[in-house]
Amino acid sequence: MHHVFQRAAGAALATALLAAAPLSQAHEYKLGQLEIGHPYARATVPGQPAAGAYLSIENKGATADRLVGVSSPAAKSGEIHTMAMEGNVMKMREVDGGLEVKPGQKIAMQPGNGYHIMLMGLSKPLQAGDKVPATLTFEKAGKVEVTFNVEDGKAAAAGKDGMKDMKDMKEHMHH
C-alpha cells in the first residue's frame, strides 16, 4: 500500500511542477490591437553568429498590420525569416516587406517550420536564462519593447529547428 501512495504523490508533484512551468515563463505584450506572446530565443554556442527567436502575434483588430522590423542591442540586426521544406531540403529566407498579420489571425513562430526571427551578428553567445531586449516595429501600430527569454538550445542541437550544426547556420547566414 505504501508504494501506491509514493507513486500517487510522485505523480501529483510532477503534475504540479508541469502546471506551474508555463506560468513562470509566460510573458506577453500588447501594442494597440496586437498581442505578442512568449518571446524566446535559443541559447547559442561560442562563435555562433546568429540565434533563432520566436514569439506569437495575434491581431485582435479590424485591420491588418505588418511586422516590418526587429532590432536588439544584442545583435547587429534582426531579420524576419520563413522556412519550409522544398522537396527534402529545408529552405530559409528573409521575408520581403515584413510579415502581415491579418485581422483575427494569430501567427505562432516556432522552431522547425514557418516564421522565425534571426538575431544576426550576436555581440556575445546567448546563454539559457539570459534576457535579450528587442524592439518590434509594426507598420501601423508602431514600436513595442519586448524581452526574449533565452532557453536551453539542446533541442536546437537535436535538429528541431532545422539547423543541426554550425555548417547549417553558416549556410543560413549566406542565403
Short mmCIF file of C-alpha atoms in Angstrom, two decimals:
data_model
loop_
_atom_site.label_atom_id
_atom_site.label_comp_id
_atom_site.label_asym_id
_atom_site.label_seq_id
_atom_site.Cartn_x
_atom_site.Cartn_y
_atom_site.Cartn_z
CA MET A 1 0.00 0.00 0.00
CA HIS A 2 2.89 2.38 0.84
CA HIS A 3 4.19 2.00 -2.75
CA VAL A 4 0.82 3.16 -4.18
CA PHE A 5 0.92 6.32 -2.07
CA GLN A 6 4.52 7.06 -3.15
CA ARG A 7 3.59 6.70 -6.81
CA ALA A 8 0.49 8.89 -6.38
CA ALA A 9 2.49 11.56 -4.53
CA GLY A 10 5.17 11.50 -7.24
CA ALA A 11 2.56 11.87 -9.98
CA ALA A 12 0.86 14.74 -8.12
CA LEU A 13 4.20 16.54 -7.68
CA ALA A 14 5.10 16.08 -11.36
CA THR A 15 1.67 17.39 -12.41
CA ALA A 16 2.02 20.43 -10.14
CA LEU A 17 5.50 21.22 -11.49
CA LEU A 18 4.37 20.87 -15.10
CA ALA A 19 1.34 23.06 -14.46
CA ALA A 20 3.50 25.78 -12.85
CA ALA A 21 6.24 25.76 -15.51
CA PRO A 22 4.37 27.66 -18.25
CA LEU A 23 3.23 30.33 -15.78
CA SER A 24 6.78 31.20 -14.75
CA GLN A 25 7.92 31.58 -18.36
CA ALA A 26 4.87 33.13 -20.00
CA HIS A 27 5.17 36.80 -20.79
CA GLU A 28 3.03 38.88 -23.10
CA TYR A 29 2.97 42.35 -24.56
CA LYS A 30 0.20 44.49 -26.04
CA LEU A 31 0.51 47.14 -28.73
CA GLY A 32 -2.85 48.55 -29.77
CA GLN A 33 -4.86 45.58 -31.05
CA LEU A 34 -1.78 43.35 -31.30
CA GLU A 35 -0.85 40.82 -28.64
CA ILE A 36 2.70 39.45 -28.61
CA GLY A 37 3.13 36.25 -26.64
CA HIS A 38 6.11 34.48 -25.08
CA PRO A 39 9.13 35.89 -26.95
CA TYR A 40 12.05 33.49 -26.54
CA ALA A 41 15.39 32.80 -28.20
CA ARG A 42 17.55 29.70 -28.35
CA ALA A 43 20.83 29.54 -26.44
CA THR A 44 23.90 29.59 -28.71
CA VAL A 45 27.43 28.20 -28.61
CA PRO A 46 30.56 30.40 -28.62
CA GLY A 47 31.29 31.63 -32.14
CA GLN A 48 27.74 31.07 -33.38
CA PRO A 49 26.96 34.24 -35.36
CA ALA A 50 23.15 34.20 -35.10
CA ALA A 51 20.27 32.94 -32.99
CA GLY A 52 16.70 31.96 -33.74
CA ALA A 53 13.98 33.77 -31.82
CA TYR A 54 10.29 33.02 -31.62
CA LEU A 55 7.01 34.56 -30.43
CA SER A 56 3.35 34.73 -31.31
CA ILE A 57 1.50 37.71 -32.74
CA GLU A 58 -2.28 37.92 -32.57
CA ASN A 59 -4.21 40.69 -34.31
CA LYS A 60 -7.43 41.39 -32.40
CA GLY A 61 -8.20 44.44 -34.51
CA ALA A 62 -10.23 45.01 -37.67
CA THR A 63 -7.32 45.97 -39.93
CA ALA A 64 -4.18 44.13 -40.99
CA ASP A 65 -0.78 45.17 -39.69
CA ARG A 66 2.72 44.10 -40.61
CA LEU A 67 5.82 43.31 -38.55
CA VAL A 68 8.42 45.26 -40.53
CA GLY A 69 11.43 45.32 -38.23
CA VAL A 70 13.23 43.75 -35.29
CA SER A 71 16.23 45.26 -33.52
CA SER A 72 18.19 44.37 -30.41
CA PRO A 73 21.33 45.71 -28.73
CA ALA A 74 22.47 42.05 -28.53
CA ALA A 75 22.76 41.75 -32.33
CA LYS A 76 23.86 43.81 -35.34
CA SER A 77 20.46 43.18 -36.98
CA GLY A 78 17.22 41.32 -36.68
CA GLU A 79 15.52 39.70 -39.66
CA ILE A 80 12.15 38.05 -40.12
CA HIS A 81 12.64 34.70 -41.85
CA THR A 82 10.48 31.92 -43.16
CA MET A 83 11.49 28.34 -43.63
CA ALA A 84 9.79 25.47 -45.35
CA MET A 85 10.59 22.09 -46.81
CA GLU A 86 11.09 22.22 -50.56
CA GLY A 87 11.40 18.62 -51.68
CA ASN A 88 13.61 17.21 -48.93
CA VAL A 89 15.65 20.38 -48.38
CA MET A 90 14.88 22.94 -45.68
CA LYS A 91 14.96 26.41 -47.29
CA MET A 92 15.22 29.59 -45.23
CA ARG A 93 14.86 33.10 -46.49
CA GLU A 94 14.17 36.62 -45.27
CA VAL A 95 10.56 37.75 -45.61
CA ASP A 96 10.37 40.63 -48.12
CA GLY A 97 8.32 43.61 -46.94
CA GLY A 98 7.64 42.26 -43.46
CA LEU A 99 5.18 39.77 -42.03
CA GLU A 100 1.48 40.55 -42.48
CA VAL A 101 -0.87 39.76 -39.59
CA LYS A 102 -4.47 39.83 -40.82
CA PRO A 103 -7.42 40.77 -38.57
CA GLY A 104 -8.27 37.86 -36.28
CA GLN A 105 -5.08 35.99 -37.27
CA LYS A 106 -2.58 34.51 -34.82
CA ILE A 107 0.90 33.70 -36.11
CA ALA A 108 2.86 31.38 -33.84
CA MET A 109 6.57 31.39 -34.62
CA GLN A 110 8.14 28.12 -33.53
CA PRO A 111 11.20 26.02 -34.30
CA GLY A 112 11.02 23.67 -37.25
CA ASN A 113 8.72 25.33 -39.74
CA GLY A 114 7.13 28.64 -40.66
CA TYR A 115 8.30 32.04 -39.47
CA HIS A 116 11.06 32.95 -37.06
CA ILE A 117 13.30 35.89 -36.21
CA MET A 118 17.05 35.70 -36.75
CA LEU A 119 19.22 37.82 -34.48
CA MET A 120 22.27 38.28 -36.73
CA GLY A 121 25.78 39.30 -35.66
CA LEU A 122 25.44 38.47 -31.97
CA SER A 123 27.64 40.57 -29.68
CA LYS A 124 28.11 37.52 -27.38
CA PRO A 125 26.72 34.00 -27.06
CA LEU A 126 23.20 33.74 -25.67
CA GLN A 127 23.03 31.58 -22.56
CA ALA A 128 19.97 29.92 -21.07
CA GLY A 129 18.48 32.32 -18.53
CA ASP A 130 19.64 35.48 -20.36
CA LYS A 131 17.09 38.18 -21.12
CA VAL A 132 17.54 39.84 -24.53
CA PRO A 133 15.81 43.20 -25.05
CA ALA A 134 14.42 43.88 -28.51
CA THR A 135 12.19 46.31 -30.34
CA LEU A 136 9.49 45.06 -32.71
CA THR A 137 8.34 47.59 -35.30
CA PHE A 138 4.90 47.31 -36.87
CA GLU A 139 3.82 49.26 -39.92
CA LYS A 140 0.68 50.74 -38.29
CA ALA A 141 0.84 50.06 -34.56
CA GLY A 142 4.40 51.34 -34.18
CA LYS A 143 7.08 50.00 -31.84
CA VAL A 144 6.95 47.78 -28.78
CA GLU A 145 9.81 46.79 -26.46
CA VAL A 146 9.90 43.06 -25.68
CA THR A 147 12.28 40.72 -23.89
CA PHE A 148 13.33 37.42 -25.41
CA ASN A 149 13.92 34.87 -22.64
CA VAL A 150 16.84 32.66 -23.68
CA GLU A 151 16.03 28.98 -23.36
CA ASP A 152 18.29 25.94 -23.49
CA GLY A 153 19.43 25.25 -27.05
CA LYS A 154 19.72 21.46 -26.67
CA ALA A 155 16.51 20.98 -28.67
CA ALA A 156 18.11 23.00 -31.48
CA ALA A 157 21.13 20.71 -31.46
CA ALA A 158 18.76 17.79 -31.99
CA GLY A 159 17.67 19.44 -35.23
CA LYS A 160 14.24 20.59 -34.07
CA ASP A 161 14.66 23.97 -35.73
CA GLY A 162 16.26 22.72 -38.92
CA MET A 163 19.83 23.76 -38.08
CA LYS A 164 21.73 20.73 -36.89
CA ASP A 165 25.18 22.23 -36.71
CA MET A 166 27.34 25.26 -37.41
CA LYS A 167 27.53 24.34 -41.10
CA ASP A 168 23.77 24.77 -41.40
CA MET A 169 23.98 28.07 -39.51
CA LYS A 170 26.74 29.39 -41.79
CA GLU A 171 24.76 28.37 -44.89
CA HIS A 172 21.76 30.20 -43.40
CA MET A 173 23.90 33.31 -42.97
CA HIS A 174 24.79 33.31 -46.67
CA HIS A 175 21.35 32.76 -48.22
#
